[in-house]
Amino acid sequence: MRILLTGSSGWLGRFLAPTLRRAGHDVVGLDLAPGSDTQVIGTVADRALVNRTFVDYGIEAVIHCGGLHKPDIARYGAQAFVDVNVTGTLNLLEAAAAAGNDRFVFTSTTSLMISDEIRKGKAGGLREAAWLDEESGPLAPRNIYGATKLAAEDLCRLYASDHRIDVMVLRTGRFFPENDDTLDEPSGPNLKANEFLNRRLTVEDAADAHLAALERAPGLGFQRFIVSAPPPFARTDAQALMADARSVIQRYYPQAASLYAKRGWALPTHIDRVYDPGKAERLLGFRCRTDFGSVLAALENGAQLPFVHDAGYVSPKETSRCTR
């Protein structure tokens, strides 16, 4: 198929484009920044550009992973988030419907599922970890990023219903390479390793999830999926995870504490949320290859960690912006 991939120069796009090609698809990349997989330079907020791209390249399906993200809140105003994340998604959906496309994959975020109560966690009086799946709600995103992503999801739902497009929404966990923009401790690699317990995946797994969604979409209508490394925990662990996460981790991974100690790392004292990716496994046949056990195996064998940490990573759209 001829796939329009938005965000093709970004972190996910640079892994997703080759993944799609290996599966036999033709890829047309659209991004603000130039890149090896980007043929169209521009923004999805430009409706004329989107429509022209569909006509010029004969687009048959869309994977929409471009947009403004949580760290962009410090650089862009609310209107920019609406223009890109909401209007841009609408432009793509309208073009896909007009072109008779039968499937559309939208990259969303688990971030929109986090209320202020969950974010404050134990300090805010939360007594057990929130167990989050696609039915969790009501949703109350805590920032403009989450609010615009949720609005875009609703547009996807409407277009799936009104235009008979099978639309797969992937609420991905964390896979960014840079440091967390709100936490200084633990160190970046330590924090990323911890997050494989409940809220992280590799960028390679994120790319594979999008391919699975694209290829399994026909006949599924509108679906939302959480995409994250499978957690080792059960729902019955929720209270213990908030009270003393290390003891719960010890039950599942007796070797974790000693392997972490050798690295000078710290296990989390509490876990305030767990994302459940079971629906993606049931309907898409997709399960992340890398999990917390993979991290421990690398520590035990002295191998390279199975995820990327790059404290100096800057989005290509920002480096491109600085040179314009």
Tab-separated table of N, CA and C in Angstrom, residues 36-109:
chain	number	residue	atom	x	y	z
A	36	SER	N	15.551	11.586	5.840
A	36	SER	CA	15.789	10.603	4.780
A	36	SER	C	14.501	9.946	4.298
A	37	ASP	N	13.460	9.975	5.108
A	37	ASP	CA	12.194	9.350	4.727
A	37	ASP	C	11.090	10.377	4.516
A	38	THR	N	11.454	11.634	4.334
A	38	THR	CA	10.480	12.703	4.191
A	38	THR	C	10.521	13.278	2.782
A	39	GLN	N	9.415	13.105	2.076
A	39	GLN	CA	9.308	13.635	0.709
A	39	GLN	C	8.567	14.975	0.661
A	40	VAL	N	7.710	15.214	1.651
A	40	VAL	CA	6.887	16.423	1.657
A	40	VAL	C	7.223	17.226	2.909
A	41	ILE	N	7.699	18.448	2.729
A	41	ILE	CA	8.027	19.320	3.856
A	41	ILE	C	6.844	20.248	4.111
A	42	GLY	N	6.310	20.202	5.318
A	42	GLY	CA	5.186	21.065	5.652
A	42	GLY	C	4.448	20.549	6.865
A	43	THR	N	3.335	21.191	7.178
A	43	THR	CA	2.560	20.860	8.357
A	43	THR	C	1.209	20.272	7.990
A	44	VAL	N	0.723	19.359	8.802
A	44	VAL	CA	-0.603	18.780	8.579
A	44	VAL	C	-1.694	19.817	8.785
A	45	ALA	N	-1.358	20.942	9.426
A	45	ALA	CA	-2.335	22.018	9.603
A	45	ALA	C	-2.630	22.747	8.300
A	46	ASP	N	-1.822	22.515	7.277
A	46	ASP	CA	-2.007	23.122	5.957
A	46	ASP	C	-2.891	22.201	5.117
A	47	ARG	N	-4.183	22.520	5.071
A	47	ARG	CA	-5.131	21.631	4.398
A	47	ARG	C	-4.817	21.485	2.909
A	48	ALA	N	-4.426	22.569	2.258
A	48	ALA	CA	-4.121	22.487	0.830
A	48	ALA	C	-2.946	21.552	0.577
A	49	LEU	N	-1.933	21.626	1.438
A	49	LEU	CA	-0.776	20.740	1.288
A	49	LEU	C	-1.178	19.288	1.474
A	50	VAL	N	-1.995	19.018	2.485
A	50	VAL	CA	-2.452	17.645	2.726
A	50	VAL	C	-3.227	17.124	1.516
A	51	ASN	N	-4.166	17.909	1.031
A	51	ASN	CA	-4.977	17.467	-0.115
A	51	ASN	C	-4.109	17.237	-1.351
A	52	ARG	N	-3.154	18.119	-1.579
A	52	ARG	CA	-2.262	17.984	-2.737
A	52	ARG	C	-1.398	16.729	-2.614
A	53	THR	N	-0.961	16.425	-1.406
A	53	THR	CA	-0.137	15.236	-1.188
A	53	THR	C	-0.915	13.961	-1.505
A	54	PHE	N	-2.174	13.915	-1.101
A	54	PHE	CA	-3.004	12.743	-1.405
A	54	PHE	C	-3.133	12.546	-2.912
A	55	VAL	N	-3.349	13.631	-3.628
A	55	VAL	CA	-3.531	13.532	-5.077
A	55	VAL	C	-2.214	13.200	-5.778
A	56	ASP	N	-1.156	13.917	-5.419
A	56	ASP	CA	0.120	13.747	-6.114
A	56	ASP	C	0.718	12.357	-5.912
A	57	TYR	N	0.510	11.779	-4.738
A	57	TYR	CA	1.172	10.508	-4.422
A	57	TYR	C	0.220	9.310	-4.404
A	58	GLY	N	-1.057	9.532	-4.626
A	58	GLY	CA	-1.990	8.404	-4.635
A	58	GLY	C	-2.048	7.682	-3.299
A	59	ILE	N	-2.243	8.433	-2.227
A	59	ILE	CA	-2.224	7.860	-0.869
A	59	ILE	C	-3.388	6.893	-0.664
A	60	GLU	N	-3.072	5.717	-0.113
A	60	GLU	CA	-4.087	4.681	0.114
A	60	GLU	C	-4.413	4.480	1.594
A	61	ALA	N	-3.536	4.922	2.481
A	61	ALA	CA	-3.780	4.795	3.918
A	61	ALA	C	-2.871	5.777	4.643
A	62	VAL	N	-3.227	6.091	5.888
A	62	VAL	CA	-2.486	7.077	6.661
A	62	VAL	C	-2.040	6.485	7.990
A	63	ILE	N	-0.791	6.768	8.362
A	63	ILE	CA	-0.337	6.591	9.742
A	63	ILE	C	0.059	7.982	10.222
A	64	HIS	N	-0.719	8.501	11.149
A	64	HIS	CA	-0.542	9.880	11.595
A	64	HIS	C	0.142	9.899	12.959
A	65	CYS	N	1.473	9.987	12.930
A	65	CYS	CA	2.220	10.036	14.201
A	65	CYS	C	2.895	11.383	14.410
A	66	GLY	N	2.667	12.329	13.511
A	66	GLY	CA	3.222	13.669	13.690
A	66	GLY	C	2.352	14.498	14.620
A	67	GLY	N	2.947	15.481	15.267
A	67	GLY	CA	2.174	16.374	16.125
A	67	GLY	C	3.047	17.054	17.150
A	68	LEU	N	2.411	17.908	17.944
A	68	LEU	CA	3.096	18.525	19.073
A	68	LEU	C	2.921	17.639	20.296
A	69	HIS	N	3.977	17.570	21.118
A	69	HIS	CA	4.002	16.652	22.254
A	69	HIS	C	4.141	17.409	23.570
A	70	LYS	N	4.160	16.661	24.652
A	70	LYS	CA	4.156	17.286	25.971
A	70	LYS	C	5.312	18.266	26.177
A	71	PRO	N	6.568	17.935	25.830
A	71	PRO	CA	7.648	18.915	26.023
A	71	PRO	C	7.462	20.196	25.215
A	72	ASP	N	6.642	20.138	24.145
A	72	ASP	CA	6.420	21.318	23.315
A	72	ASP	C	5.588	22.381	24.027
A	73	ILE	N	4.976	22.029	25.154
A	73	ILE	CA	4.183	23.014	25.898
A	73	ILE	C	5.045	24.209	26.286
A	74	ALA	N	6.325	23.961	26.525
A	74	ALA	CA	7.232	25.055	26.910
A	74	ALA	C	7.595	25.943	25.729
A	75	ARG	N	7.323	25.492	24.490
A	75	ARG	CA	7.754	26.224	23.305
A	75	ARG	C	6.613	26.782	22.457
A	76	TYR	N	5.425	26.200	22.595
A	76	TYR	CA	4.312	26.582	21.733
A	76	TYR	C	3.077	26.913	22.572
A	77	GLY	N	2.241	27.816	22.047
A	77	GLY	CA	1.015	28.187	22.712
A	77	GLY	C	-0.101	27.188	22.454
A	78	ALA	N	-1.202	27.376	23.150
A	78	ALA	CA	-2.332	26.454	23.043
A	78	ALA	C	-2.884	26.388	21.624
A	79	GLN	N	-2.926	27.534	20.924
A	79	GLN	CA	-3.475	27.536	19.576
A	79	GLN	C	-2.666	26.658	18.631
A	80	ALA	N	-1.357	26.629	18.809
A	80	ALA	CA	-0.522	25.768	17.966
A	80	ALA	C	-0.874	24.299	18.178
A	81	PHE	N	-1.142	23.906	19.427
A	81	PHE	CA	-1.549	22.534	19.698
A	81	PHE	C	-2.878	22.213	19.022
A	82	VAL	N	-3.820	23.149	19.066
A	82	VAL	CA	-5.108	22.943	18.403
A	82	VAL	C	-4.910	22.842	16.894
A	83	ASP	N	-4.106	23.747	16.327
A	83	ASP	CA	-3.887	23.760	14.883
A	83	ASP	C	-3.280	22.448	14.392
A	84	VAL	N	-2.264	21.975	15.092
A	84	VAL	CA	-1.547	20.781	14.632
A	84	VAL	C	-2.260	19.495	15.042
A	85	ASN	N	-2.556	19.355	16.327
A	85	ASN	CA	-3.071	18.084	16.825
A	85	ASN	C	-4.544	17.850	16.504
A	86	VAL	N	-5.333	18.923	16.434
A	86	VAL	CA	-6.763	18.755	16.172
A	86	VAL	C	-7.083	19.046	14.703
A	87	THR	N	-6.811	20.274	14.257
A	87	THR	CA	-7.110	20.613	12.863
A	87	THR	C	-6.297	19.756	11.899
A	88	GLY	N	-5.040	19.501	12.228
A	88	GLY	CA	-4.216	18.656	11.369
A	88	GLY	C	-4.791	17.259	11.214
A	89	THR	N	-5.268	16.690	12.320
A	89	THR	CA	-5.890	15.366	12.259
A	89	THR	C	-7.162	15.410	11.422
A	90	LEU	N	-7.961	16.466	11.592
A	90	LEU	CA	-9.177	16.622	10.789
A	90	LEU	C	-8.836	16.709	9.304
A	91	ASN	N	-7.816	17.471	8.956
A	91	ASN	CA	-7.412	17.583	7.553
A	91	ASN	C	-7.081	16.225	6.957
A	92	LEU	N	-6.361	15.425	7.704
A	92	LEU	CA	-5.969	14.093	7.217
A	92	LEU	C	-7.173	13.167	7.095
A	93	LEU	N	-8.063	13.201	8.072
A	93	LEU	CA	-9.259	12.358	8.025
A	93	LEU	C	-10.143	12.733	6.834
A	94	GLU	N	-10.309	14.037	6.598
A	94	GLU	CA	-11.126	14.470	5.460
A	94	GLU	C	-10.506	14.030	4.137
A	95	ALA	N	-9.190	14.168	4.036
A	95	ALA	CA	-8.517	13.758	2.803
A	95	ALA	C	-8.599	12.246	2.616
A	96	ALA	N	-8.446	11.508	3.702
A	96	ALA	CA	-8.529	10.046	3.616
A	96	ALA	C	-9.926	9.609	3.194
A	97	ALA	N	-10.958	10.252	3.741
A	97	ALA	CA	-12.331	9.921	3.368
A	97	ALA	C	-12.584	10.252	1.894
A	98	ALA	N	-12.117	11.416	1.461
A	98	ALA	CA	-12.318	11.824	0.068
A	98	ALA	C	-11.608	10.884	-0.902
A	99	ALA	N	-10.468	10.342	-0.469
A	99	ALA	CA	-9.696	9.440	-1.334
A	99	ALA	C	-10.205	8.001	-1.286
A	100	GLY	N	-11.186	7.734	-0.432
A	100	GLY	CA	-11.725	6.379	-0.323
A	100	GLY	C	-10.831	5.424	0.445
A	101	ASN	N	-9.941	5.955	1.290
A	101	ASN	CA	-9.084	5.089	2.115
A	101	ASN	C	-9.942	4.230	3.045
A	102	ASP	N	-9.484	3.019	3.335
A	102	ASP	CA	-10.268	2.139	4.203
A	102	ASP	C	-9.668	1.986	5.603
A	103	ARG	N	-8.492	2.603	5.852
A	103	ARG	CA	-7.878	2.471	7.172
A	103	ARG	C	-7.039	3.698	7.495
A	104	PHE	N	-6.913	3.958	8.812
A	104	PHE	CA	-6.230	5.152	9.309
A	104	PHE	C	-5.700	4.796	10.688
A	105	VAL	N	-4.413	5.037	10.918
A	105	VAL	CA	-3.801	4.741	12.217
A	105	VAL	C	-3.350	6.061	12.837
A	106	PHE	N	-3.777	6.292	14.072
A	106	PHE	CA	-3.480	7.542	14.755
A	106	PHE	C	-2.672	7.271	16.020
A	107	THR	N	-1.542	7.950	16.148
A	107	THR	CA	-0.711	7.821	17.339
A	107	THR	C	-1.207	8.779	18.407
A	108	SER	N	-1.741	8.214	19.471
A	108	SER	CA	-2.175	9.015	20.603
A	108	SER	C	-1.229	8.759	21.773
A	109	THR	N	-1.684	9.001	22.979
A	109	THR	CA	-0.788	8.925	24.131
A	109	THR	C	-1.515	8.454	25.381
